[in-house]
Every structure is written in C-alpha cells, then in structure tokens.
C-alpha cells in the first residue's frame, strides 16, 4: 500500500490569500496546499481521500497521478470523502472530465452534495456510494469511524449522522495500516481501538491551542472544538499515552491552519510536537506501508 500526502494545510491553504498574520507574512515558511491524500493498493490505480480546490495542482505535482499511458487515461479511479466541507469537496468539480470515477462517502455527505452530483452527471457517469463501516474497496480493507456531527455552513438541513468520518486503510497483502483523520472535534469513543496496530496515523492538526484564533486572527472566533477541530495540545497528550503502549506507530499532523505556530520550525510549539515523536510532514510526503 502506498499513500501520498497531497496537501497538509487547512481550508484556504498556507499562506492564506486574505491573511496578513505574522505566519502568513513570513516568506521563509514553506507553502502548503489544502489537505488531501492519495492511496493505492498496487501503485497503479489511485484513490483520492478528499478533493480540495487545489486538486489540479496537486495532481500535476505528483508523478504517480499524472495522466497516461494512453492520451486520455488516468490512474485516478475514485474518491473517498471524510466530510462535505468545501475545502474537501470543491475539487470534485475540477475532476469533472473524469469518466467512471467512484465516490464513497457517508450518507449525510452524499445528500449534501446532491446539487454537485447533479451537475457532474452532465459531464460523465460517476458512481456515488455510501461507505460502510468495514468493507473491501479499491483492493484494500476500508474501515470507517464516525468522529463528528459538525456540518458545513452551507447545509441547511440538520438531518444526517455522521457528518465527519475517519478512515482506516488496511493492506491485506502486507498487513500495513494507515489511519487518516484530518478533522476531529474530539477524541471520539472507539478511536484508541481504531488506530490500534496502525503503522501510520495522520491526525487533525488544525490548531495548536484552544485560544489560537482569538489570539491571532479573529477575536470573535468560537472555541476550536465547536469549529470541529481538537487542538494539538489536547490530542498530543493522547498520542503520548498511546505511543507508550504501541511504539511501532508513527504519528503525524495534517490540516494545519494558517494561524498555527507549529507551521514554523523555529517555534517552541513545533519543537514540542517533534519532542513527542510526532511529525508535521510537508506536501508530497510518500508513505509505503
């Protein structure tokens, strides 16, 4: 099983176009595109996990995803969605030329995307399917855990459960396990078991601490957990405990917001994360499991 971290920033990317905070204004920090993952059981057919507005640039920057060998062939076979947020779904429109793509998502997400689905149907036949809690897809065993009921701002209906999920991908051939959870409102029930035995876990690293938005960008910002993101300072404690019990698991943060001081390797926040043995990988990081 191979996986590629296509993007590692939160919605808007880093730096954000409408922000002049100290972090976004620092020309020495490495830019990051909006988070997303590509995964493959065999290195030939690839599935995206989320499709950000940056998906075209991400595909062109990733040799494994570029078109070929035929003039209209592509190794991209489909998409798994963790939620219906715009920064995870707008890229579907950029993939409209794709023929026969498969999209897997929770029922509430598929319902929220009904207009998108209708639009894309005019361009080509796609398959839209509810992802089960445990099934074999794309040559992998795929498990799903509900992690949040935080729905997107554009959604008017309050029906649906869950709105946000995490994925566990297991390679039946090698036993390799990857967990991808870019949005965690809390450390949910069952999550310890969900990551048990994983070789690599990629977690929500949107904010470093609970007062970050109010301190740096928006004095009216809600608490990060209400916004659907567990701060690193909270999740890091859980990671330390689990790392002691299962030292073979590598941990990493993704979906970093532009206000997150851990974007800067010179900060104490970054140093604290690395001291705990957790990585903050850049875009384009390749994992072989």
PDB file of C-alpha atoms in Angstrom:
ATOM      1  CA  UNK A   1       0.000   0.000   0.000  1.00  0.00           C
ATOM      2  CA  UNK A   2       1.278   3.419  -0.950  1.00  0.00           C
ATOM      3  CA  UNK A   3      -0.058   6.776   0.166  1.00  0.00           C
ATOM      4  CA  UNK A   4       0.858  10.351  -0.699  1.00  0.00           C
ATOM      5  CA  UNK A   5       0.017  13.417   1.385  1.00  0.00           C
ATOM      6  CA  UNK A   6      -1.088  15.697  -1.431  1.00  0.00           C
ATOM      7  CA  UNK A   7      -1.762  18.671   0.850  1.00  0.00           C
ATOM      8  CA  UNK A   8      -1.363  19.343   4.561  1.00  0.00           C
ATOM      9  CA  UNK A   9      -2.984  22.750   5.216  1.00  0.00           C
ATOM     10  CA  UNK A  10      -6.484  23.585   6.399  1.00  0.00           C
ATOM     11  CA  UNK A  11      -9.102  25.337   4.257  1.00  0.00           C
ATOM     12  CA  UNK A  12      -7.594  28.244   2.346  1.00  0.00           C
ATOM     13  CA  UNK A  13      -4.125  26.709   2.308  1.00  0.00           C
ATOM     14  CA  UNK A  14      -0.962  28.316   3.624  1.00  0.00           C
ATOM     15  CA  UNK A  15      -0.342  31.171   3.311  1.00  0.00           C
ATOM     16  CA  UNK A  16      -3.960  32.241   3.023  1.00  0.00           C
ATOM     17  CA  UNK A  17      -4.698  34.796   0.332  1.00  0.00           C
ATOM     18  CA  UNK A  18      -6.687  37.134   2.590  1.00  0.00           C
ATOM     19  CA  UNK A  19      -4.468  36.996   5.676  1.00  0.00           C
ATOM     20  CA  UNK A  20      -1.529  39.145   6.724  1.00  0.00           C
ATOM     21  CA  UNK A  21      -0.903  37.480  10.096  1.00  0.00           C
ATOM     22  CA  UNK A  22       2.776  37.014  11.047  1.00  0.00           C
ATOM     23  CA  UNK A  23       2.776  33.397   9.932  1.00  0.00           C
ATOM     24  CA  UNK A  24       1.269  34.083   6.507  1.00  0.00           C
ATOM     25  CA  UNK A  25       3.585  37.059   6.041  1.00  0.00           C
ATOM     26  CA  UNK A  26       6.770  35.082   6.673  1.00  0.00           C
ATOM     27  CA  UNK A  27       8.420  34.414   3.276  1.00  0.00           C
ATOM     28  CA  UNK A  28      10.717  31.830   4.803  1.00  0.00           C
ATOM     29  CA  UNK A  29       7.979  29.317   5.640  1.00  0.00           C
ATOM     30  CA  UNK A  30       7.133  26.518   3.207  1.00  0.00           C
ATOM     31  CA  UNK A  31       3.720  26.938   1.487  1.00  0.00           C
ATOM     32  CA  UNK A  32       1.162  24.162   1.854  1.00  0.00           C
ATOM     33  CA  UNK A  33      -1.894  23.283  -0.211  1.00  0.00           C
ATOM     34  CA  UNK A  34      -5.243  22.241   1.255  1.00  0.00           C
ATOM     35  CA  UNK A  35      -5.174  18.791   2.792  1.00  0.00           C
ATOM     36  CA  UNK A  36      -5.802  15.612   0.880  1.00  0.00           C
ATOM     37  CA  UNK A  37      -4.418  12.122   0.434  1.00  0.00           C
ATOM     38  CA  UNK A  38      -3.914   9.687  -2.440  1.00  0.00           C
ATOM     39  CA  UNK A  39      -3.836   5.967  -1.704  1.00  0.00           C
ATOM     40  CA  UNK A  40      -3.170   2.855  -3.782  1.00  0.00           C
ATOM     41  CA  UNK A  41      -3.071  -0.872  -3.116  1.00  0.00           C
ATOM     42  CA  UNK A  42      -0.713  -1.560  -6.019  1.00  0.00           C
ATOM     43  CA  UNK A  43       0.890   1.731  -7.084  1.00  0.00           C
ATOM     44  CA  UNK A  44      -1.140   1.761 -10.303  1.00  0.00           C
ATOM     45  CA  UNK A  45      -4.760   2.613  -9.512  1.00  0.00           C
ATOM     46  CA  UNK A  46      -5.137   5.518  -7.071  1.00  0.00           C
ATOM     47  CA  UNK A  47      -7.983   6.821  -4.935  1.00  0.00           C
ATOM     48  CA  UNK A  48      -8.098  10.316  -3.518  1.00  0.00           C
ATOM     49  CA  UNK A  49      -9.191  10.922   0.052  1.00  0.00           C
ATOM     50  CA  UNK A  50     -10.943  14.278  -0.236  1.00  0.00           C
ATOM     51  CA  UNK A  51     -10.677  16.581  -3.242  1.00  0.00           C
ATOM     52  CA  UNK A  52      -9.614  20.098  -2.361  1.00  0.00           C
ATOM     53  CA  UNK A  53      -9.787  23.177  -4.618  1.00  0.00           C
ATOM     54  CA  UNK A  54      -6.023  22.608  -5.097  1.00  0.00           C
ATOM     55  CA  UNK A  55      -6.509  19.161  -6.616  1.00  0.00           C
ATOM     56  CA  UNK A  56      -5.398  20.075 -10.150  1.00  0.00           C
ATOM     57  CA  UNK A  57      -2.074  21.476  -8.948  1.00  0.00           C
ATOM     58  CA  UNK A  58      -1.641  18.546  -6.576  1.00  0.00           C
ATOM     59  CA  UNK A  59      -2.186  16.002  -9.354  1.00  0.00           C
ATOM     60  CA  UNK A  60       0.255  17.742 -11.686  1.00  0.00           C
ATOM     61  CA  UNK A  61       2.845  17.899  -8.904  1.00  0.00           C
ATOM     62  CA  UNK A  62       2.543  14.145  -8.234  1.00  0.00           C
ATOM     63  CA  UNK A  63       4.040  11.928 -10.914  1.00  0.00           C
ATOM     64  CA  UNK A  64       2.073   8.893  -9.736  1.00  0.00           C
ATOM     65  CA  UNK A  65      -1.216  10.680 -10.511  1.00  0.00           C
ATOM     66  CA  UNK A  66      -0.430  12.189 -13.896  1.00  0.00           C
ATOM     67  CA  UNK A  67      -2.367  11.064 -16.963  1.00  0.00           C
ATOM     68  CA  UNK A  68      -1.148   8.180 -19.117  1.00  0.00           C
ATOM     69  CA  UNK A  69      -0.082   5.893 -20.618  1.00  0.00           C
ATOM     70  CA  UNK A  70      -2.926   6.452 -23.080  1.00  0.00           C
ATOM     71  CA  UNK A  71      -3.759  10.014 -24.147  1.00  0.00           C
ATOM     72  CA  UNK A  72      -6.941  10.085 -22.029  1.00  0.00           C
ATOM     73  CA  UNK A  73      -6.074   7.550 -19.345  1.00  0.00           C
ATOM     74  CA  UNK A  74      -5.658   8.464 -15.694  1.00  0.00           C
ATOM     75  CA  UNK A  75      -4.549   6.377 -12.717  1.00  0.00           C
ATOM     76  CA  UNK A  76      -7.170   8.103 -10.537  1.00  0.00           C
ATOM     77  CA  UNK A  77     -10.098   5.751 -10.051  1.00  0.00           C
ATOM     78  CA  UNK A  78     -12.183   7.448  -7.394  1.00  0.00           C
ATOM     79  CA  UNK A  79     -12.519   9.486  -4.216  1.00  0.00           C
ATOM     80  CA  UNK A  80     -13.225   8.826  -0.538  1.00  0.00           C
ATOM     81  CA  UNK A  81     -14.753  11.773   1.317  1.00  0.00           C
ATOM     82  CA  UNK A  82     -14.327  12.336   5.046  1.00  0.00           C
ATOM     83  CA  UNK A  83     -16.967  15.096   5.099  1.00  0.00           C
ATOM     84  CA  UNK A  84     -18.848  17.613   2.945  1.00  0.00           C
ATOM     85  CA  UNK A  85     -16.781  20.729   3.730  1.00  0.00           C
ATOM     86  CA  UNK A  86     -15.969  22.906   0.734  1.00  0.00           C
ATOM     87  CA  UNK A  87     -12.215  22.506   1.177  1.00  0.00           C
ATOM     88  CA  UNK A  88     -12.688  18.736   0.835  1.00  0.00           C
ATOM     89  CA  UNK A  89     -15.244  18.631  -1.989  1.00  0.00           C
ATOM     90  CA  UNK A  90     -14.816  21.583  -4.374  1.00  0.00           C
ATOM     91  CA  UNK A  91     -12.104  19.637  -6.158  1.00  0.00           C
ATOM     92  CA  UNK A  92     -14.738  17.205  -7.408  1.00  0.00           C
ATOM     93  CA  UNK A  93     -15.741  19.869  -9.919  1.00  0.00           C
ATOM     94  CA  UNK A  94     -12.137  20.003 -11.118  1.00  0.00           C
ATOM     95  CA  UNK A  95     -12.341  16.274 -11.804  1.00  0.00           C
ATOM     96  CA  UNK A  96     -15.461  16.603 -13.971  1.00  0.00           C
ATOM     97  CA  UNK A  97     -13.629  15.335 -17.076  1.00  0.00           C
ATOM     98  CA  UNK A  98     -13.030  12.013 -15.346  1.00  0.00           C
ATOM     99  CA  UNK A  99     -15.163   9.161 -16.639  1.00  0.00           C
ATOM    100  CA  UNK A 100     -16.364   6.389 -14.372  1.00  0.00           C
ATOM    101  CA  UNK A 101     -14.957   7.734 -11.121  1.00  0.00           C
ATOM    102  CA  UNK A 102     -16.250   6.159  -7.894  1.00  0.00           C
ATOM    103  CA  UNK A 103     -17.080   8.356  -4.911  1.00  0.00           C
ATOM    104  CA  UNK A 104     -17.547   6.882  -1.439  1.00  0.00           C
ATOM    105  CA  UNK A 105     -18.926   8.956   1.435  1.00  0.00           C
ATOM    106  CA  UNK A 106     -21.232   8.874   4.479  1.00  0.00           C
ATOM    107  CA  UNK A 107     -24.968   9.206   3.649  1.00  0.00           C
ATOM    108  CA  UNK A 108     -25.245  12.755   5.025  1.00  0.00           C
ATOM    109  CA  UNK A 109     -22.347  13.859   2.805  1.00  0.00           C
ATOM    110  CA  UNK A 110     -23.872  12.330  -0.307  1.00  0.00           C
ATOM    111  CA  UNK A 111     -27.134  14.126   0.465  1.00  0.00           C
ATOM    112  CA  UNK A 112     -25.366  17.448   0.988  1.00  0.00           C
ATOM    113  CA  UNK A 113     -23.688  17.056  -2.404  1.00  0.00           C
ATOM    114  CA  UNK A 114     -26.886  16.369  -4.340  1.00  0.00           C
ATOM    115  CA  UNK A 115     -26.522  19.529  -6.452  1.00  0.00           C
ATOM    116  CA  UNK A 116     -22.857  18.767  -7.134  1.00  0.00           C
ATOM    117  CA  UNK A 117     -23.783  15.235  -8.116  1.00  0.00           C
ATOM    118  CA  UNK A 118     -26.453  16.536 -10.477  1.00  0.00           C
ATOM    119  CA  UNK A 119     -24.000  18.929 -12.101  1.00  0.00           C
ATOM    120  CA  UNK A 120     -21.275  16.326 -12.533  1.00  0.00           C
ATOM    121  CA  UNK A 121     -23.734  13.867 -14.069  1.00  0.00           C
ATOM    122  CA  UNK A 122     -23.920  16.182 -17.081  1.00  0.00           C
ATOM    123  CA  UNK A 123     -20.222  15.591 -17.758  1.00  0.00           C
ATOM    124  CA  UNK A 124     -19.902  11.833 -17.276  1.00  0.00           C
ATOM    125  CA  UNK A 125     -21.176   8.799 -15.422  1.00  0.00           C
ATOM    126  CA  UNK A 126     -19.879   8.606 -11.869  1.00  0.00           C
ATOM    127  CA  UNK A 127     -20.771   6.107  -9.156  1.00  0.00           C
ATOM    128  CA  UNK A 128     -21.795   7.528  -5.770  1.00  0.00           C
ATOM    129  CA  UNK A 129     -21.879   5.018  -2.921  1.00  0.00           C
ATOM    130  CA  UNK A 130     -22.371   5.008   0.816  1.00  0.00           C
ATOM    131  CA  UNK A 131     -19.204   3.883   2.519  1.00  0.00           C
ATOM    132  CA  UNK A 132     -19.752   1.088   5.017  1.00  0.00           C
ATOM    133  CA  UNK A 133     -18.108   0.689   8.402  1.00  0.00           C
ATOM    134  CA  UNK A 134     -15.998  -2.233   7.179  1.00  0.00           C
ATOM    135  CA  UNK A 135     -15.694  -3.351   3.573  1.00  0.00           C
ATOM    136  CA  UNK A 136     -13.207  -4.219   0.846  1.00  0.00           C
ATOM    137  CA  UNK A 137     -12.754  -1.394  -1.672  1.00  0.00           C
ATOM    138  CA  UNK A 138     -10.008  -0.452  -4.098  1.00  0.00           C
ATOM    139  CA  UNK A 139      -8.030  -3.569  -3.182  1.00  0.00           C
ATOM    140  CA  UNK A 140      -7.923  -2.566   0.479  1.00  0.00           C
ATOM    141  CA  UNK A 141      -9.905  -3.263   3.602  1.00  0.00           C
ATOM    142  CA  UNK A 142     -11.548   0.060   4.465  1.00  0.00           C
ATOM    143  CA  UNK A 143     -12.940   0.793   7.914  1.00  0.00           C
ATOM    144  CA  UNK A 144     -14.838   3.931   8.874  1.00  0.00           C
ATOM    145  CA  UNK A 145     -15.349   5.580  12.247  1.00  0.00           C
ATOM    146  CA  UNK A 146     -17.786   8.425  12.881  1.00  0.00           C
ATOM    147  CA  UNK A 147     -15.849  11.249  14.542  1.00  0.00           C
ATOM    148  CA  UNK A 148     -18.075  14.341  14.415  1.00  0.00           C
ATOM    149  CA  UNK A 149     -21.520  15.715  13.566  1.00  0.00           C
ATOM    150  CA  UNK A 150     -20.187  19.153  12.644  1.00  0.00           C
ATOM    151  CA  UNK A 151     -21.945  20.019   9.380  1.00  0.00           C
ATOM    152  CA  UNK A 152     -20.808  22.575   6.781  1.00  0.00           C
ATOM    153  CA  UNK A 153     -22.080  26.164   6.945  1.00  0.00           C
ATOM    154  CA  UNK A 154     -23.836  25.861   3.575  1.00  0.00           C
ATOM    155  CA  UNK A 155     -26.005  22.936   4.726  1.00  0.00           C
ATOM    156  CA  UNK A 156     -29.481  23.972   5.883  1.00  0.00           C
ATOM    157  CA  UNK A 157     -30.786  20.559   6.907  1.00  0.00           C
ATOM    158  CA  UNK A 158     -29.874  19.259  10.351  1.00  0.00           C
ATOM    159  CA  UNK A 159     -30.535  15.655   9.397  1.00  0.00           C
ATOM    160  CA  UNK A 160     -27.721  13.228   8.912  1.00  0.00           C
ATOM    161  CA  UNK A 161     -25.373  11.240  11.082  1.00  0.00           C
ATOM    162  CA  UNK A 162     -22.442  11.309  10.931  1.00  0.00           C
ATOM    163  CA  UNK A 163     -21.149  14.338   9.056  1.00  0.00           C
ATOM    164  CA  UNK A 164     -17.469  13.553   9.516  1.00  0.00           C
ATOM    165  CA  UNK A 165     -15.617  10.229   9.471  1.00  0.00           C
ATOM    166  CA  UNK A 166     -12.084   8.895   9.758  1.00  0.00           C
ATOM    167  CA  UNK A 167     -10.710   6.150   7.524  1.00  0.00           C
ATOM    168  CA  UNK A 168      -8.594   3.121   8.340  1.00  0.00           C
ATOM    169  CA  UNK A 169      -6.981   1.526   5.281  1.00  0.00           C
ATOM    170  CA  UNK A 170      -5.559  -1.971   5.662  1.00  0.00           C
ATOM    171  CA  UNK A 171      -3.437  -3.747   3.063  1.00  0.00           C
ATOM    172  CA  UNK A 172      -4.426  -7.447   3.151  1.00  0.00           C
ATOM    173  CA  UNK A 173      -1.196  -8.380   1.398  1.00  0.00           C
ATOM    174  CA  UNK A 174       1.312  -6.686   3.717  1.00  0.00           C
ATOM    175  CA  UNK A 175      -0.718  -6.028   6.845  1.00  0.00           C
ATOM    176  CA  UNK A 176       0.113  -2.332   6.593  1.00  0.00           C
ATOM    177  CA  UNK A 177      -2.413   0.035   8.189  1.00  0.00           C
ATOM    178  CA  UNK A 178      -2.928   3.757   7.632  1.00  0.00           C
ATOM    179  CA  UNK A 179      -5.434   5.876   9.573  1.00  0.00           C
ATOM    180  CA  UNK A 180      -6.472   9.236   8.135  1.00  0.00           C
ATOM    181  CA  UNK A 181      -8.450  11.609  10.363  1.00  0.00           C
ATOM    182  CA  UNK A 182      -7.973  15.226   9.226  1.00  0.00           C
ATOM    183  CA  UNK A 183     -10.998  16.521  11.176  1.00  0.00           C
ATOM    184  CA  UNK A 184     -11.552  15.579  14.831  1.00  0.00           C
ATOM    185  CA  UNK A 185     -13.878  17.635  17.009  1.00  0.00           C
ATOM    186  CA  UNK A 186     -12.928  15.475  19.996  1.00  0.00           C
ATOM    187  CA  UNK A 187     -11.006  12.298  20.660  1.00  0.00           C
ATOM    188  CA  UNK A 188     -14.054  10.131  19.933  1.00  0.00           C
ATOM    189  CA  UNK A 189     -15.146   6.935  21.599  1.00  0.00           C
ATOM    190  CA  UNK A 190     -13.519   3.954  19.957  1.00  0.00           C
ATOM    191  CA  UNK A 191     -10.658   5.952  18.440  1.00  0.00           C
ATOM    192  CA  UNK A 192      -7.982   4.222  20.523  1.00  0.00           C
ATOM    193  CA  UNK A 193      -9.146   0.888  19.096  1.00  0.00           C
ATOM    194  CA  UNK A 194      -9.462   2.392  15.600  1.00  0.00           C
ATOM    195  CA  UNK A 195      -5.767   3.324  15.499  1.00  0.00           C
ATOM    196  CA  UNK A 196      -4.562   0.183  17.279  1.00  0.00           C
ATOM    197  CA  UNK A 197      -1.900  -1.575  15.237  1.00  0.00           C
ATOM    198  CA  UNK A 198      -1.638   1.196  12.638  1.00  0.00           C
ATOM    199  CA  UNK A 199       1.754   1.803  11.074  1.00  0.00           C
ATOM    200  CA  UNK A 200       0.938   5.457  10.399  1.00  0.00           C
ATOM    201  CA  UNK A 201      -1.759   7.769  11.783  1.00  0.00           C
ATOM    202  CA  UNK A 202      -2.456  11.176  10.235  1.00  0.00           C
ATOM    203  CA  UNK A 203      -4.464  13.430  12.548  1.00  0.00           C
ATOM    204  CA  UNK A 204      -6.189  16.786  12.684  1.00  0.00           C
ATOM    205  CA  UNK A 205      -3.563  19.421  13.457  1.00  0.00           C
ATOM    206  CA  UNK A 206      -5.646  22.463  12.566  1.00  0.00           C
ATOM    207  CA  UNK A 207      -4.975  24.475  15.721  1.00  0.00           C
ATOM    208  CA  UNK A 208      -2.238  24.203  18.268  1.00  0.00           C
ATOM    209  CA  UNK A 209      -4.202  25.511  21.254  1.00  0.00           C
ATOM    210  CA  UNK A 210      -7.730  26.440  22.240  1.00  0.00           C
ATOM    211  CA  UNK A 211      -7.368  30.223  22.042  1.00  0.00           C
ATOM    212  CA  UNK A 212      -5.412  30.401  18.830  1.00  0.00           C
ATOM    213  CA  UNK A 213      -7.989  32.023  16.550  1.00  0.00           C
ATOM    214  CA  UNK A 214      -8.993  34.624  19.147  1.00  0.00           C
ATOM    215  CA  UNK A 215      -5.348  35.427  19.849  1.00  0.00           C
ATOM    216  CA  UNK A 216      -4.182  35.761  16.270  1.00  0.00           C
ATOM    217  CA  UNK A 217      -6.859  36.273  13.681  1.00  0.00           C
ATOM    218  CA  UNK A 218     -10.432  36.681  14.880  1.00  0.00           C
ATOM    219  CA  UNK A 219     -11.416  37.984  18.291  1.00  0.00           C
ATOM    220  CA  UNK A 220     -14.940  36.610  17.837  1.00  0.00           C
ATOM    221  CA  UNK A 221     -13.816  33.081  16.941  1.00  0.00           C
ATOM    222  CA  UNK A 222     -15.550  30.161  18.616  1.00  0.00           C
ATOM    223  CA  UNK A 223     -13.663  27.558  20.565  1.00  0.00           C
ATOM    224  CA  UNK A 224     -11.774  25.196  18.276  1.00  0.00           C
ATOM    225  CA  UNK A 225     -13.769  22.137  19.373  1.00  0.00           C
ATOM    226  CA  UNK A 226     -17.001  23.909  18.373  1.00  0.00           C
ATOM    227  CA  UNK A 227     -15.406  24.579  14.981  1.00  0.00           C
ATOM    228  CA  UNK A 228     -14.848  20.837  14.655  1.00  0.00           C
ATOM    229  CA  UNK A 229     -11.148  20.628  15.471  1.00  0.00           C
ATOM    230  CA  UNK A 230      -9.448  19.237  18.560  1.00  0.00           C
ATOM    231  CA  UNK A 231      -6.364  21.369  19.360  1.00  0.00           C
ATOM    232  CA  UNK A 232      -2.949  19.729  19.161  1.00  0.00           C
ATOM    233  CA  UNK A 233      -2.268  20.489  22.824  1.00  0.00           C
ATOM    234  CA  UNK A 234      -5.182  18.159  23.671  1.00  0.00           C
ATOM    235  CA  UNK A 235      -4.563  15.373  21.166  1.00  0.00           C
ATOM    236  CA  UNK A 236      -0.821  15.294  21.876  1.00  0.00           C
ATOM    237  CA  UNK A 237      -1.472  14.006  25.387  1.00  0.00           C
ATOM    238  CA  UNK A 238      -3.492  11.107  23.994  1.00  0.00           C
ATOM    239  CA  UNK A 239      -0.773  10.372  21.444  1.00  0.00           C
ATOM    240  CA  UNK A 240       1.911  10.225  24.146  1.00  0.00           C
ATOM    241  CA  UNK A 241      -0.082   7.633  26.079  1.00  0.00           C
ATOM    242  CA  UNK A 242      -0.784   5.510  23.010  1.00  0.00           C
ATOM    243  CA  UNK A 243       2.822   5.759  21.823  1.00  0.00           C
ATOM    244  CA  UNK A 244       3.973   4.266  25.092  1.00  0.00           C
ATOM    245  CA  UNK A 245       1.611   1.333  24.561  1.00  0.00           C
ATOM    246  CA  UNK A 246       2.265   0.876  20.821  1.00  0.00           C
ATOM    247  CA  UNK A 247       5.687   2.305  19.951  1.00  0.00           C
ATOM    248  CA  UNK A 248       5.550   0.952  16.404  1.00  0.00           C
ATOM    249  CA  UNK A 249       3.027   3.566  15.264  1.00  0.00           C
ATOM    250  CA  UNK A 250       4.188   6.738  13.503  1.00  0.00           C
ATOM    251  CA  UNK A 251       2.039   9.826  14.128  1.00  0.00           C
ATOM    252  CA  UNK A 252       1.686  12.965  12.035  1.00  0.00           C
ATOM    253  CA  UNK A 253      -0.437  16.112  11.881  1.00  0.00           C
ATOM    254  CA  UNK A 254      -2.187  17.496   8.822  1.00  0.00           C
ATOM    255  CA  UNK A 255      -4.857  20.157   8.070  1.00  0.00           C
ATOM    256  CA  UNK A 256      -2.767  22.886   9.722  1.00  0.00           C
ATOM    257  CA  UNK A 257      -4.497  26.268   9.837  1.00  0.00           C
ATOM    258  CA  UNK A 258      -2.591  29.343   8.709  1.00  0.00           C
ATOM    259  CA  UNK A 259      -2.627  30.640  12.314  1.00  0.00           C
ATOM    260  CA  UNK A 260      -0.938  27.541  13.720  1.00  0.00           C
ATOM    261  CA  UNK A 261       2.503  28.461  15.125  1.00  0.00           C
ATOM    262  CA  UNK A 262       3.684  24.892  14.505  1.00  0.00           C
ATOM    263  CA  UNK A 263       3.973  25.809  10.823  1.00  0.00           C
ATOM    264  CA  UNK A 264       7.226  27.495  11.820  1.00  0.00           C
ATOM    265  CA  UNK A 265      10.016  25.027  12.702  1.00  0.00           C
ATOM    266  CA  UNK A 266      11.645  27.728  14.841  1.00  0.00           C
ATOM    267  CA  UNK A 267       8.780  27.861  17.369  1.00  0.00           C
ATOM    268  CA  UNK A 268       8.517  26.139  20.716  1.00  0.00           C
ATOM    269  CA  UNK A 269       5.187  24.646  19.602  1.00  0.00           C
ATOM    270  CA  UNK A 270       6.864  22.867  16.691  1.00  0.00           C
ATOM    271  CA  UNK A 271       9.678  21.692  18.963  1.00  0.00           C
ATOM    272  CA  UNK A 272       7.179  20.308  21.471  1.00  0.00           C
ATOM    273  CA  UNK A 273       5.387  18.281  18.805  1.00  0.00           C
ATOM    274  CA  UNK A 274       8.622  16.823  17.472  1.00  0.00           C
ATOM    275  CA  UNK A 275       9.845  16.080  21.009  1.00  0.00           C
ATOM    276  CA  UNK A 276       6.746  13.931  21.424  1.00  0.00           C
ATOM    277  CA  UNK A 277       7.812  11.956  18.358  1.00  0.00           C
ATOM    278  CA  UNK A 278       5.048  13.361  16.131  1.00  0.00           C
ATOM    279  CA  UNK A 279       5.752  14.585  12.596  1.00  0.00           C
ATOM    280  CA  UNK A 280       4.476  17.587  10.649  1.00  0.00           C
ATOM    281  CA  UNK A 281       5.172  16.291   7.140  1.00  0.00           C
ATOM    282  CA  UNK A 282       5.230  18.545   4.070  1.00  0.00           C
ATOM    283  CA  UNK A 283       3.050  18.232   0.979  1.00  0.00           C
ATOM    284  CA  UNK A 284       4.154  15.389  -1.246  1.00  0.00           C
ATOM    285  CA  UNK A 285       5.250  13.045   1.535  1.00  0.00           C
ATOM    286  CA  UNK A 286       5.147   9.409   0.324  1.00  0.00           C
ATOM    287  CA  UNK A 287       4.293   6.528   2.648  1.00  0.00           C
ATOM    288  CA  UNK A 288       4.901   2.848   1.879  1.00  0.00           C
ATOM    289  CA  UNK A 289       3.048   0.502   4.230  1.00  0.00           C
TER     290      UNK A 289
END
